[in-house]
Tab-separated table of C-alpha atoms in Angstrom:
chain	number	residue	atom	x	y	z
A	453	UNK	CA	0.000	0.000	0.000
A	454	UNK	CA	1.392	3.383	-1.004
A	455	UNK	CA	0.191	5.019	2.233
A	456	UNK	CA	2.465	2.944	4.444
A	457	UNK	CA	5.702	4.160	2.848
A	458	UNK	CA	4.591	7.769	3.317
A	459	UNK	CA	4.421	7.380	7.119
A	460	UNK	CA	7.526	6.787	9.206
A	461	UNK	CA	8.036	6.403	12.969
A	462	UNK	CA	11.580	6.725	14.328
A	463	UNK	CA	12.349	6.101	18.031
A	464	UNK	CA	14.420	8.861	19.619
A	465	UNK	CA	18.074	7.998	20.178
A	466	UNK	CA	18.630	10.886	22.604
A	467	UNK	CA	18.368	10.831	26.388
A	468	UNK	CA	14.825	12.216	26.247
A	469	UNK	CA	12.319	9.382	25.653
A	470	UNK	CA	10.001	9.769	22.713
A	471	UNK	CA	9.700	9.175	18.983
A	472	UNK	CA	9.679	11.123	15.734
A	473	UNK	CA	6.945	10.753	13.146
A	474	UNK	CA	7.059	11.847	9.505
A	475	UNK	CA	3.996	11.904	7.267
A	476	UNK	CA	2.759	13.735	4.134
A	477	UNK	CA	1.576	17.267	4.764
A	478	UNK	CA	-2.191	17.620	4.799
A	479	UNK	CA	-3.995	20.307	6.793
A	480	UNK	CA	-6.676	17.988	8.185
A	481	UNK	CA	-4.149	15.255	8.925
A	482	UNK	CA	-1.956	17.682	10.872
A	483	UNK	CA	-5.003	18.943	12.774
A	484	UNK	CA	-6.003	15.417	13.800
A	485	UNK	CA	-2.417	14.660	14.773
A	486	UNK	CA	-2.194	17.756	16.986
A	487	UNK	CA	-5.503	16.885	18.637
A	488	UNK	CA	-4.258	13.378	19.423
A	489	UNK	CA	-0.763	14.470	20.488
A	490	UNK	CA	-1.062	17.976	21.998
A	491	UNK	CA	2.481	17.763	23.414
A	492	UNK	CA	4.010	17.057	19.997
A	493	UNK	CA	6.455	19.630	18.684
A	494	UNK	CA	7.758	20.190	15.153
A	495	UNK	CA	11.520	19.629	14.913
A	496	UNK	CA	12.829	21.364	11.830
A	497	UNK	CA	16.300	19.906	12.263
A	498	UNK	CA	14.818	16.386	12.128
A	499	UNK	CA	12.188	17.316	9.522
A	500	UNK	CA	9.502	15.620	11.620
A	501	UNK	CA	7.247	15.794	14.691
A	502	UNK	CA	8.616	14.757	18.101
A	503	UNK	CA	6.222	13.064	20.518
A	504	UNK	CA	7.627	12.751	24.064
A	505	UNK	CA	7.097	9.775	26.360
A	506	UNK	CA	8.275	6.206	26.844
A	507	UNK	CA	5.223	4.835	25.001
A	508	UNK	CA	5.346	7.381	22.163
A	509	UNK	CA	6.265	4.841	19.469
A	510	UNK	CA	3.421	2.489	20.450
A	511	UNK	CA	0.890	5.346	20.579
A	512	UNK	CA	2.078	6.596	17.200
A	513	UNK	CA	1.751	3.083	15.742
A	514	UNK	CA	-1.868	2.948	16.908
A	515	UNK	CA	-2.617	6.413	15.536
A	516	UNK	CA	-0.951	5.630	12.214
A	517	UNK	CA	-2.967	2.415	11.784
A	518	UNK	CA	-6.195	4.328	12.396
A	519	UNK	CA	-5.225	7.085	9.963
A	520	UNK	CA	-4.239	4.620	7.250
A	521	UNK	CA	-7.569	2.851	7.595
A	522	UNK	CA	-9.463	6.145	7.435
A	523	UNK	CA	-7.459	7.492	4.512
A	524	UNK	CA	-7.723	4.251	2.576
A	525	UNK	CA	-11.491	4.169	3.054
A	526	UNK	CA	-12.378	7.758	2.274
A	527	UNK	CA	-9.584	9.467	0.342
A	528	UNK	CA	-10.120	7.704	-2.993
A	529	UNK	CA	-13.893	8.226	-2.813
A	530	UNK	CA	-13.367	11.911	-2.068
A	531	UNK	CA	-10.931	12.222	-4.976
A	532	UNK	CA	-13.319	10.466	-7.367
A	533	UNK	CA	-16.067	12.900	-6.358
A	534	UNK	CA	-13.685	15.790	-7.050
A	535	UNK	CA	-12.984	14.332	-10.511
A	536	UNK	CA	-16.702	14.024	-11.304
A	537	UNK	CA	-17.265	17.619	-10.198
A	538	UNK	CA	-14.327	19.051	-12.161
A	539	UNK	CA	-12.950	16.408	-14.554
A	540	UNK	CA	-9.631	16.571	-16.346
A	541	UNK	CA	-9.857	15.766	-20.043
A	542	UNK	CA	-6.700	15.044	-21.984
A	543	UNK	CA	-5.363	12.616	-24.547
A	544	UNK	CA	-2.560	11.906	-22.073
A	545	UNK	CA	-4.971	10.785	-19.327
A	546	UNK	CA	-6.997	7.567	-19.016
A	547	UNK	CA	-9.565	7.082	-16.258
A	548	UNK	CA	-10.110	3.665	-14.677
A	549	UNK	CA	-9.642	2.369	-11.154
A	550	UNK	CA	-7.048	5.113	-10.925
A	551	UNK	CA	-5.645	7.884	-13.137
A	552	UNK	CA	-3.282	6.572	-15.812
A	553	UNK	CA	-0.899	9.043	-17.459
A	554	UNK	CA	1.034	8.244	-20.634
A	555	UNK	CA	3.182	11.007	-22.147
A	556	UNK	CA	6.375	11.410	-24.147
A	557	UNK	CA	9.424	11.419	-21.890
A	558	UNK	CA	10.081	14.736	-20.171
A	559	UNK	CA	12.193	15.430	-17.086
A	560	UNK	CA	9.711	18.143	-16.128
A	561	UNK	CA	6.893	15.589	-16.156
A	562	UNK	CA	8.885	13.036	-14.177
A	563	UNK	CA	9.863	15.535	-11.496
A	564	UNK	CA	6.334	16.962	-11.302
A	565	UNK	CA	4.695	13.549	-10.959
A	566	UNK	CA	7.230	12.464	-8.366
A	567	UNK	CA	6.131	15.428	-6.248
A	568	UNK	CA	2.516	14.148	-6.200
A	569	UNK	CA	1.778	11.958	-3.157
A	570	UNK	CA	1.368	8.252	-3.965
A	571	UNK	CA	2.007	8.639	-7.698
A	572	UNK	CA	4.025	5.704	-9.027
A	573	UNK	CA	5.641	4.608	-12.278
A	574	UNK	CA	4.478	1.288	-13.753
A	575	UNK	CA	7.472	0.007	-15.769
A	576	UNK	CA	5.557	-2.869	-17.390
A	577	UNK	CA	2.837	-0.609	-18.773
A	578	UNK	CA	5.126	2.424	-19.151
A	579	UNK	CA	2.561	4.709	-17.546
A	580	UNK	CA	2.289	6.773	-14.392
A	581	UNK	CA	-0.501	5.757	-12.028
A	582	UNK	CA	-2.033	8.265	-9.633
A	583	UNK	CA	-4.732	7.170	-7.151
A	584	UNK	CA	-7.877	9.271	-6.943
A	585	UNK	CA	-6.873	10.352	-3.442
A	586	UNK	CA	-4.233	12.554	-5.127
A	587	UNK	CA	-6.557	13.959	-7.796
A	588	UNK	CA	-6.591	17.541	-6.485
A	589	UNK	CA	-2.794	17.612	-6.423
A	590	UNK	CA	-2.643	16.202	-9.952
A	591	UNK	CA	-5.238	18.685	-11.217
A	592	UNK	CA	-3.302	21.636	-9.788
A	593	UNK	CA	-0.158	20.519	-11.621
A	594	UNK	CA	-1.788	19.270	-14.811
A	595	UNK	CA	-1.118	22.430	-16.889
A	596	UNK	CA	2.624	21.955	-16.280
A	597	UNK	CA	2.420	18.256	-17.184
A	598	UNK	CA	0.335	18.757	-20.327
A	599	UNK	CA	2.451	21.643	-21.616
A	600	UNK	CA	5.647	19.630	-21.084
A	601	UNK	CA	4.063	16.633	-22.839
A	602	UNK	CA	3.114	18.701	-25.880
A	603	UNK	CA	6.594	20.211	-26.080
A	604	UNK	CA	8.068	16.709	-25.901
A	605	UNK	CA	6.082	15.321	-28.834
A	606	UNK	CA	8.448	14.265	-31.656
A	607	UNK	CA	6.951	16.810	-34.065
A	608	UNK	CA	7.441	19.676	-31.612
A	609	UNK	CA	11.018	18.645	-30.866
A	610	UNK	CA	11.805	18.510	-34.588
A	611	UNK	CA	10.215	21.919	-35.110
A	612	UNK	CA	12.361	23.497	-32.387
A	613	UNK	CA	15.527	21.920	-33.772
A	614	UNK	CA	14.778	23.350	-37.228
A	615	UNK	CA	14.137	26.798	-35.738
A	616	UNK	CA	17.424	26.637	-33.866
A	617	UNK	CA	19.287	25.733	-37.046
A	618	UNK	CA	17.663	28.619	-38.930
A	619	UNK	CA	18.279	31.265	-36.289
A	620	UNK	CA	21.468	29.898	-34.820
A	621	UNK	CA	21.206	28.296	-31.417
A	622	UNK	CA	23.069	29.829	-28.515
A	623	UNK	CA	25.940	27.643	-27.352
A	624	UNK	CA	25.199	25.306	-24.446
A	625	UNK	CA	27.774	25.133	-21.668
A	626	UNK	CA	29.453	21.778	-20.899
A	627	UNK	CA	27.880	21.843	-17.430
A	628	UNK	CA	24.376	22.237	-18.902
A	629	UNK	CA	25.027	19.464	-21.404
A	630	UNK	CA	26.304	17.097	-18.733
A	631	UNK	CA	23.522	17.920	-16.296
A	632	UNK	CA	20.921	17.003	-18.907
A	633	UNK	CA	22.470	13.547	-19.164
A	634	UNK	CA	21.604	12.917	-15.497
A	635	UNK	CA	24.636	10.747	-14.886
A	636	UNK	CA	27.377	10.808	-12.253
A	637	UNK	CA	30.644	8.849	-11.946
A	638	UNK	CA	30.859	6.699	-8.804
A	639	UNK	CA	33.548	4.201	-7.729
A	640	UNK	CA	32.701	0.719	-8.935
A	641	UNK	CA	34.089	-0.713	-5.700
A	642	UNK	CA	32.168	1.719	-3.468
A	643	UNK	CA	28.700	2.080	-4.979
A	644	UNK	CA	26.071	4.370	-3.461
A	645	UNK	CA	22.669	3.054	-2.362
A	646	UNK	CA	19.850	3.640	-4.833
A	647	UNK	CA	16.479	5.312	-4.229
A	648	UNK	CA	17.703	7.368	-1.271
A	649	UNK	CA	18.778	11.041	-1.235
A	650	UNK	CA	22.572	11.448	-1.244
A	651	UNK	CA	24.881	14.440	-1.489
A	652	UNK	CA	27.191	14.800	-4.506
A	653	UNK	CA	30.043	17.135	-5.323
A	654	UNK	CA	28.539	18.271	-8.618
A	655	UNK	CA	24.741	18.259	-8.358
A	656	UNK	CA	23.907	18.595	-4.660
A	657	UNK	CA	21.388	16.183	-3.125
A	658	UNK	CA	20.085	13.699	-5.721
A	659	UNK	CA	18.681	10.162	-5.864
A	660	UNK	CA	20.493	7.470	-7.847
A	661	UNK	CA	18.062	5.226	-9.738
A	662	UNK	CA	20.315	2.887	-11.700
A	663	UNK	CA	24.040	2.105	-11.877
A	664	UNK	CA	25.877	0.782	-14.937
A	665	UNK	CA	27.897	-2.416	-14.618
A	666	UNK	CA	30.682	-1.521	-17.044
A	667	UNK	CA	33.506	0.927	-16.389
A	668	UNK	CA	33.490	4.424	-17.837
A	669	UNK	CA	35.222	4.485	-21.221
A	670	UNK	CA	35.717	8.222	-21.729
A	671	UNK	CA	37.548	10.373	-19.192
A	672	UNK	CA	34.960	12.608	-17.422
A	673	UNK	CA	35.482	16.370	-17.430
A	674	UNK	CA	37.506	17.097	-14.296
A	675	UNK	CA	35.986	20.584	-14.058
A	676	UNK	CA	32.565	18.993	-13.556
A	677	UNK	CA	33.625	15.848	-11.714
A	678	UNK	CA	36.681	16.831	-9.656
A	679	UNK	CA	36.638	13.564	-7.690
A	680	UNK	CA	37.638	11.589	-10.808
A	681	UNK	CA	41.227	12.784	-10.879
A	682	UNK	CA	42.929	9.436	-11.316
A	683	UNK	CA	42.098	5.904	-12.423
A	684	UNK	CA	38.937	6.795	-14.423
A	685	UNK	CA	38.513	3.086	-15.175
A	686	UNK	CA	37.644	2.595	-11.523
A	687	UNK	CA	34.367	4.494	-11.987
A	688	UNK	CA	30.964	3.618	-13.442
A	689	UNK	CA	28.025	5.839	-14.383
A	690	UNK	CA	25.182	6.181	-11.883
A	691	UNK	CA	21.974	7.669	-13.287
A	692	UNK	CA	20.231	10.165	-11.039
A	693	UNK	CA	17.060	12.197	-10.583
A	694	UNK	CA	15.967	14.961	-8.272
A	695	UNK	CA	14.347	13.783	-5.026
A	696	UNK	CA	10.786	14.685	-4.175
A	697	UNK	CA	10.105	16.961	-1.234
A	698	UNK	CA	8.649	14.039	0.730
A	699	UNK	CA	11.783	11.959	0.105
A	700	UNK	CA	13.929	14.767	1.494
A	701	UNK	CA	11.659	15.140	4.521
A	702	UNK	CA	11.845	11.402	5.242
A	703	UNK	CA	15.647	11.248	5.025
A	704	UNK	CA	17.494	11.319	8.326
A	705	UNK	CA	20.643	13.460	8.215
A	706	UNK	CA	24.049	11.899	8.763
A	707	UNK	CA	25.036	11.844	12.424
A	708	UNK	CA	28.667	12.581	11.649
A	709	UNK	CA	30.349	14.135	8.639
A	710	UNK	CA	32.423	11.714	6.586
A	711	UNK	CA	36.124	12.313	6.119
A	712	UNK	CA	36.946	15.035	3.613
A	713	UNK	CA	39.387	12.772	1.757
A	714	UNK	CA	36.675	10.139	1.280
A	715	UNK	CA	34.268	12.723	-0.118
A	716	UNK	CA	36.926	13.980	-2.515
A	717	UNK	CA	37.599	10.538	-4.014
A	718	UNK	CA	34.168	8.913	-3.773
A	719	UNK	CA	32.132	11.945	-4.812
A	720	UNK	CA	29.028	11.088	-2.754
A	721	UNK	CA	28.089	10.903	0.917
A	722	UNK	CA	25.163	10.840	3.325
A	723	UNK	CA	23.758	14.384	3.432
A	724	UNK	CA	23.937	16.602	6.487
A	725	UNK	CA	20.959	18.413	7.962
A	726	UNK	CA	21.998	21.658	6.257
A	727	UNK	CA	22.378	19.930	2.884
A	728	UNK	CA	18.915	18.357	3.148
A	729	UNK	CA	17.368	21.652	4.190
A	730	UNK	CA	18.986	23.424	1.231
A	731	UNK	CA	17.564	20.872	-1.225
A	732	UNK	CA	14.141	21.129	0.445
A	733	UNK	CA	14.276	24.914	0.126
A	734	UNK	CA	14.986	24.713	-3.613
A	735	UNK	CA	12.238	22.142	-4.143
A	736	UNK	CA	9.743	24.367	-2.347
A	737	UNK	CA	10.818	27.271	-4.568
A	738	UNK	CA	10.203	25.080	-7.625
A	739	UNK	CA	6.731	24.146	-6.383
A	740	UNK	CA	5.875	27.802	-5.745
A	741	UNK	CA	7.045	28.718	-9.246
A	742	UNK	CA	4.906	25.943	-10.741
A	743	UNK	CA	1.860	27.113	-8.782
A	744	UNK	CA	2.474	30.697	-9.918
A	745	UNK	CA	2.660	29.590	-13.571
A	746	UNK	CA	-0.526	27.593	-13.114
A	747	UNK	CA	-2.320	30.594	-11.592
A	748	UNK	CA	-1.110	32.832	-14.427
A	749	UNK	CA	-2.377	30.346	-17.004
A	750	UNK	CA	-5.802	30.213	-15.334
A	751	UNK	CA	-5.974	34.023	-15.224
A	752	UNK	CA	-5.084	34.264	-18.909
A	753	UNK	CA	-7.869	31.839	-19.833
A	754	UNK	CA	-10.485	33.712	-17.808
A	755	UNK	CA	-13.741	32.431	-16.302
A	756	UNK	CA	-15.256	31.542	-19.643
A	757	UNK	CA	-12.168	29.747	-21.019
């Protein structure tokens, strides 16, 4: 069940008894949580709520089970009602037991859908699946998704390439070119974990999705990847993406900083609290910018559009 992975209870390892809880932000959910745990306090440094007491973890387990049952029972029905009241219509969207989204590949689409709670990629069907419980979130971000999908259609891509050839495209910097490849050299004998936010020398906090098995053939640009300064054959390409805001919130910061020399040669490490907070800040800025674009698009259409 997608809900379970979105909730996390972490016993406190400090002298003060208690436990931390992390869950997706929802105004009503936070209100119910505060009513149940009036002594709970938000801990920004831990990116979660702290509930004091020796039985905090057990009480949180009970509360979480009740919330999951309630959410599972009502959230999808509420989202389906919202769809019937204000339906999305698009050639990229299919309605069934859930909302199925099939578009041309676009990093903007991937990053936007990853920011929607409980959205998941179905590799067998090559579609994104969003449960009805997340319909309002999907609807608010749909203009961004649909515009990116249209721009990513083969005909549109070809049209832009022809326009660039006619007018002369501005040169792209090596850093921009490399960033678009979404790859990062990591030591083949010291691989990073996948699907967890990690800090890198070049791109900040990212999530590695897949790691190649064969060694790098070309020598990476040392200006972009300063940790590959010798023995390039020792490294392999790891393919990365940006984390979602919820992934950053759920990640516990490293207790101790790793040795500087290890960072310099390995190129990745467990992020500190400050590094996680910086990535969260940038992701929130991105979300605000997307909401502003969406609002501007709605205003330009007008009430009769």
